[in-house]
């Protein structure tokens, strides 16, 4: 037991994915929408990282950037994505295609609605396999699909069914099965349970956890339900208007969020434990084509200071494994002089 | 005593599908024998919760008069919706308003936000002059924390999801209805903005006396703002009571499963049990006579298959569950 967890710790120190200064813009007639404004983070072997933020904050675009799936009018402006030592952004297309799916899998937002309605469930999966591994023996393929079914908890009976014959939860499991079919190193799941009812959501979430554990993959889970994040992830990266503002172990950020935006996010989680007064954030968001100089959160920040308006705070580690981008903190994580702590939460 | 603002009596809605290739004609009971009363005072927020397909949106549609009931009645100040004339219907539509599920869908992308307000002012003849209209609009925007200069000249896509939602609340404020049917008003927005909308609901209730039918599958927001709650399962009420009664002490086996499945927003309290989804085949063969939850129920008894259970009183305080487990307790409960 102790040995296993020791191994675990070792694994968790190895980086499988390094994202450096990734920047993705969408071109519009009135200027570029800065969807991802230069983000940096690492994904460690075997961990689940939650990427959270309000809709439009750039989560999906960041995922597309990592997978080089950004479609025009979008483009990767700069940055590096290193997967197991290979740099992806500059890698040529044919090498990248080899790598995609076998190493990196995406379960896209709304995946269950994008299943091909005219194709039987097993075909959706075998097509994905054959597209990357070439023609396969029929019986072997069948066994493989049934194994995947077992792994995600789909009854065998569904093998020959069409997507419309399945419930949302079952369709979502088919998408998970497709995602893991090629044993990827990293899975990116974009809002995979957002459209589901709570009971079904829980079943699908637990399926994902089980599958992740069984396969030992690393996962980026995109979402905005903080309750679900608390259940599922090891670390959380908080995104606001294209920037990462805080990256932290999940327990730490729930207990002691540092960035004013994370504080709002944690404070406003509705709970079944207590009825608490609702916390409202005032202030508006900026035009995504024209962010203000300085901190990205300044228009909504209750603590905004003079130099927040001119100087952008870098994301930096101020406590063990805990990074924040905010001028309120000294390098050792203490509050700078003259700031009232009680007001901060 | 004055009749309630809104009274739903034994409402039943059956959809008949035409049937087609491979699928025989069938009847779907979307809402069964549903009753609900909303008193004028005090204004209240009643949550209708349940999974998708449980009848929530059907209920919204029949209350808004979009689709007729198969049987039963909807009474507005004692008058049956089915017998209203055109004038009365216009009055009903003004007083029983919807806040739609998809905030983007109801705005035409080619019009500025001011058009949303101009349209209701015109449609319900709310203002006598242009300047009175402008004042009313500014007033309504201020109530939800917005300013005209910031939003009126914008196009829908230039606003955040939360701003669009607040614009809808402002539009509602302008019309000052007696009841608002809010179908998943916060399902598309994020935590930090959700609070603004829920707060707007509370202030509309407390300051304007507007009552809400708050339709959602999210129990945690219901817990924050709801006064009473009705939990639907396949078209029937499984449990009803005050929000605190039902969520703190769920009685119906389905509601217990539901409450237990809400993820605790605390990384130190993890799910400790695995649950399984019912096999769909079993669900499809579900009984049409007995309790609808029978195929999934961990505590089912043979008699549950015979007749659908009525609502039983749990504690004599208005907390009721449709489950035979509570039959005895109901008999013991003091009459009030
Ligand atoms: N095809 C597109 N053209 C222009 N802007 C886009 C496009 N897709 C996304 N955006 C913009 O990029 C930003 C980030 O969007 P997105 O990555 O979808 O965020 P999230 O996944 O966090 O909701 C938003 O401002 C959004 O409006
Ligand atoms: S840097 Fe300044 S404006 Fe930005 S979050 Fe910190 S205190 Fe607020
Ligand atoms: Mg997204």
Short mmCIF file of N, CA, C and O and ligand atoms in Angstrom, two decimals, chain A residues 26 28 33 35 54-61 73 109 288, ligand 1:
data_model
loop_
_atom_site.label_atom_id
_atom_site.label_comp_id
_atom_site.label_asym_id
_atom_site.label_seq_id
_atom_site.Cartn_x
_atom_site.Cartn_y
_atom_site.Cartn_z
N UNK A 26 -9.20 34.55 -32.50
CA UNK A 26 -10.18 34.41 -33.58
C UNK A 26 -10.24 35.73 -34.32
O UNK A 26 -10.44 36.78 -33.69
N UNK A 28 -11.89 38.57 -36.41
CA UNK A 28 -13.22 39.08 -36.76
C UNK A 28 -13.02 40.39 -37.51
O UNK A 28 -11.93 40.97 -37.46
N UNK A 33 -10.40 38.47 -31.60
CA UNK A 33 -10.87 38.09 -30.26
C UNK A 33 -9.74 37.28 -29.62
O UNK A 33 -9.31 36.27 -30.16
N UNK A 35 -8.91 34.84 -27.44
CA UNK A 35 -9.62 33.79 -26.72
C UNK A 35 -8.71 33.14 -25.68
O UNK A 35 -9.14 32.83 -24.58
N UNK A 54 -15.88 30.78 -16.51
CA UNK A 54 -17.21 30.98 -17.06
C UNK A 54 -17.20 30.75 -18.56
O UNK A 54 -16.14 30.66 -19.18
N UNK A 55 -18.40 30.61 -19.14
CA UNK A 55 -18.42 30.32 -20.57
C UNK A 55 -17.86 31.53 -21.31
O UNK A 55 -18.10 32.67 -20.94
N UNK A 56 -17.09 31.27 -22.33
CA UNK A 56 -16.43 32.33 -23.07
C UNK A 56 -15.06 32.67 -22.53
O UNK A 56 -14.36 33.50 -23.10
N UNK A 57 -14.64 32.01 -21.45
CA UNK A 57 -13.33 32.35 -20.89
C UNK A 57 -12.19 31.72 -21.68
O UNK A 57 -11.03 32.04 -21.43
N UNK A 58 -12.51 30.82 -22.60
CA UNK A 58 -11.47 30.28 -23.47
C UNK A 58 -11.07 28.84 -23.21
O UNK A 58 -10.10 28.35 -23.77
N UNK A 59 -11.87 28.13 -22.39
CA UNK A 59 -11.52 26.76 -22.04
C UNK A 59 -11.48 25.84 -23.26
O UNK A 59 -10.51 25.14 -23.50
N UNK A 60 -12.58 25.89 -24.03
CA UNK A 60 -12.63 25.00 -25.20
C UNK A 60 -11.56 25.38 -26.20
O UNK A 60 -10.91 24.51 -26.78
N UNK A 61 -11.35 26.68 -26.38
CA UNK A 61 -10.33 27.13 -27.34
C UNK A 61 -8.94 26.66 -26.89
O UNK A 61 -8.12 26.25 -27.72
N UNK A 73 -12.09 31.06 -38.29
CA UNK A 73 -11.16 32.19 -38.27
C UNK A 73 -10.16 32.16 -37.11
O UNK A 73 -9.48 33.15 -36.88
N UNK A 109 -17.07 19.07 -26.39
CA UNK A 109 -18.28 19.61 -25.78
C UNK A 109 -19.48 19.18 -26.63
O UNK A 109 -19.44 19.27 -27.86
N UNK A 288 -13.61 41.36 -25.57
CA UNK A 288 -12.52 40.38 -25.74
C UNK A 288 -11.54 40.73 -26.87
O UNK A 288 -10.49 40.11 -27.00
N1 LIG C 1 -15.43 30.90 -34.23
C1 LIG C 1 -15.26 31.96 -33.42
N2 LIG C 1 -15.18 33.22 -33.90
C2 LIG C 1 -15.00 34.29 -33.09
N3 LIG C 1 -14.90 34.21 -31.75
C3 LIG C 1 -14.99 32.98 -31.18
C4 LIG C 1 -15.18 31.80 -31.97
N4 LIG C 1 -15.24 30.73 -31.13
C5 LIG C 1 -15.07 31.22 -29.87
N5 LIG C 1 -14.92 32.57 -29.90
C6 LIG C 1 -14.70 33.47 -28.76
O1 LIG C 1 -13.53 33.03 -28.07
C7 LIG C 1 -13.71 33.19 -26.66
C8 LIG C 1 -13.49 31.87 -25.94
O2 LIG C 1 -14.51 30.96 -26.29
P1 LIG C 1 -14.52 29.43 -25.83
O3 LIG C 1 -13.17 28.86 -26.04
O4 LIG C 1 -15.65 28.75 -26.49
O5 LIG C 1 -14.76 29.54 -24.27
P2 LIG C 1 -15.33 28.46 -23.21
O6 LIG C 1 -15.05 27.10 -23.75
O7 LIG C 1 -14.57 28.77 -21.97
O8 LIG C 1 -16.77 28.74 -23.06
C9 LIG C 1 -15.09 33.80 -26.48
O9 LIG C 1 -14.97 35.21 -26.40
C10 LIG C 1 -15.81 33.39 -27.73
O10 LIG C 1 -16.86 34.29 -28.02
#
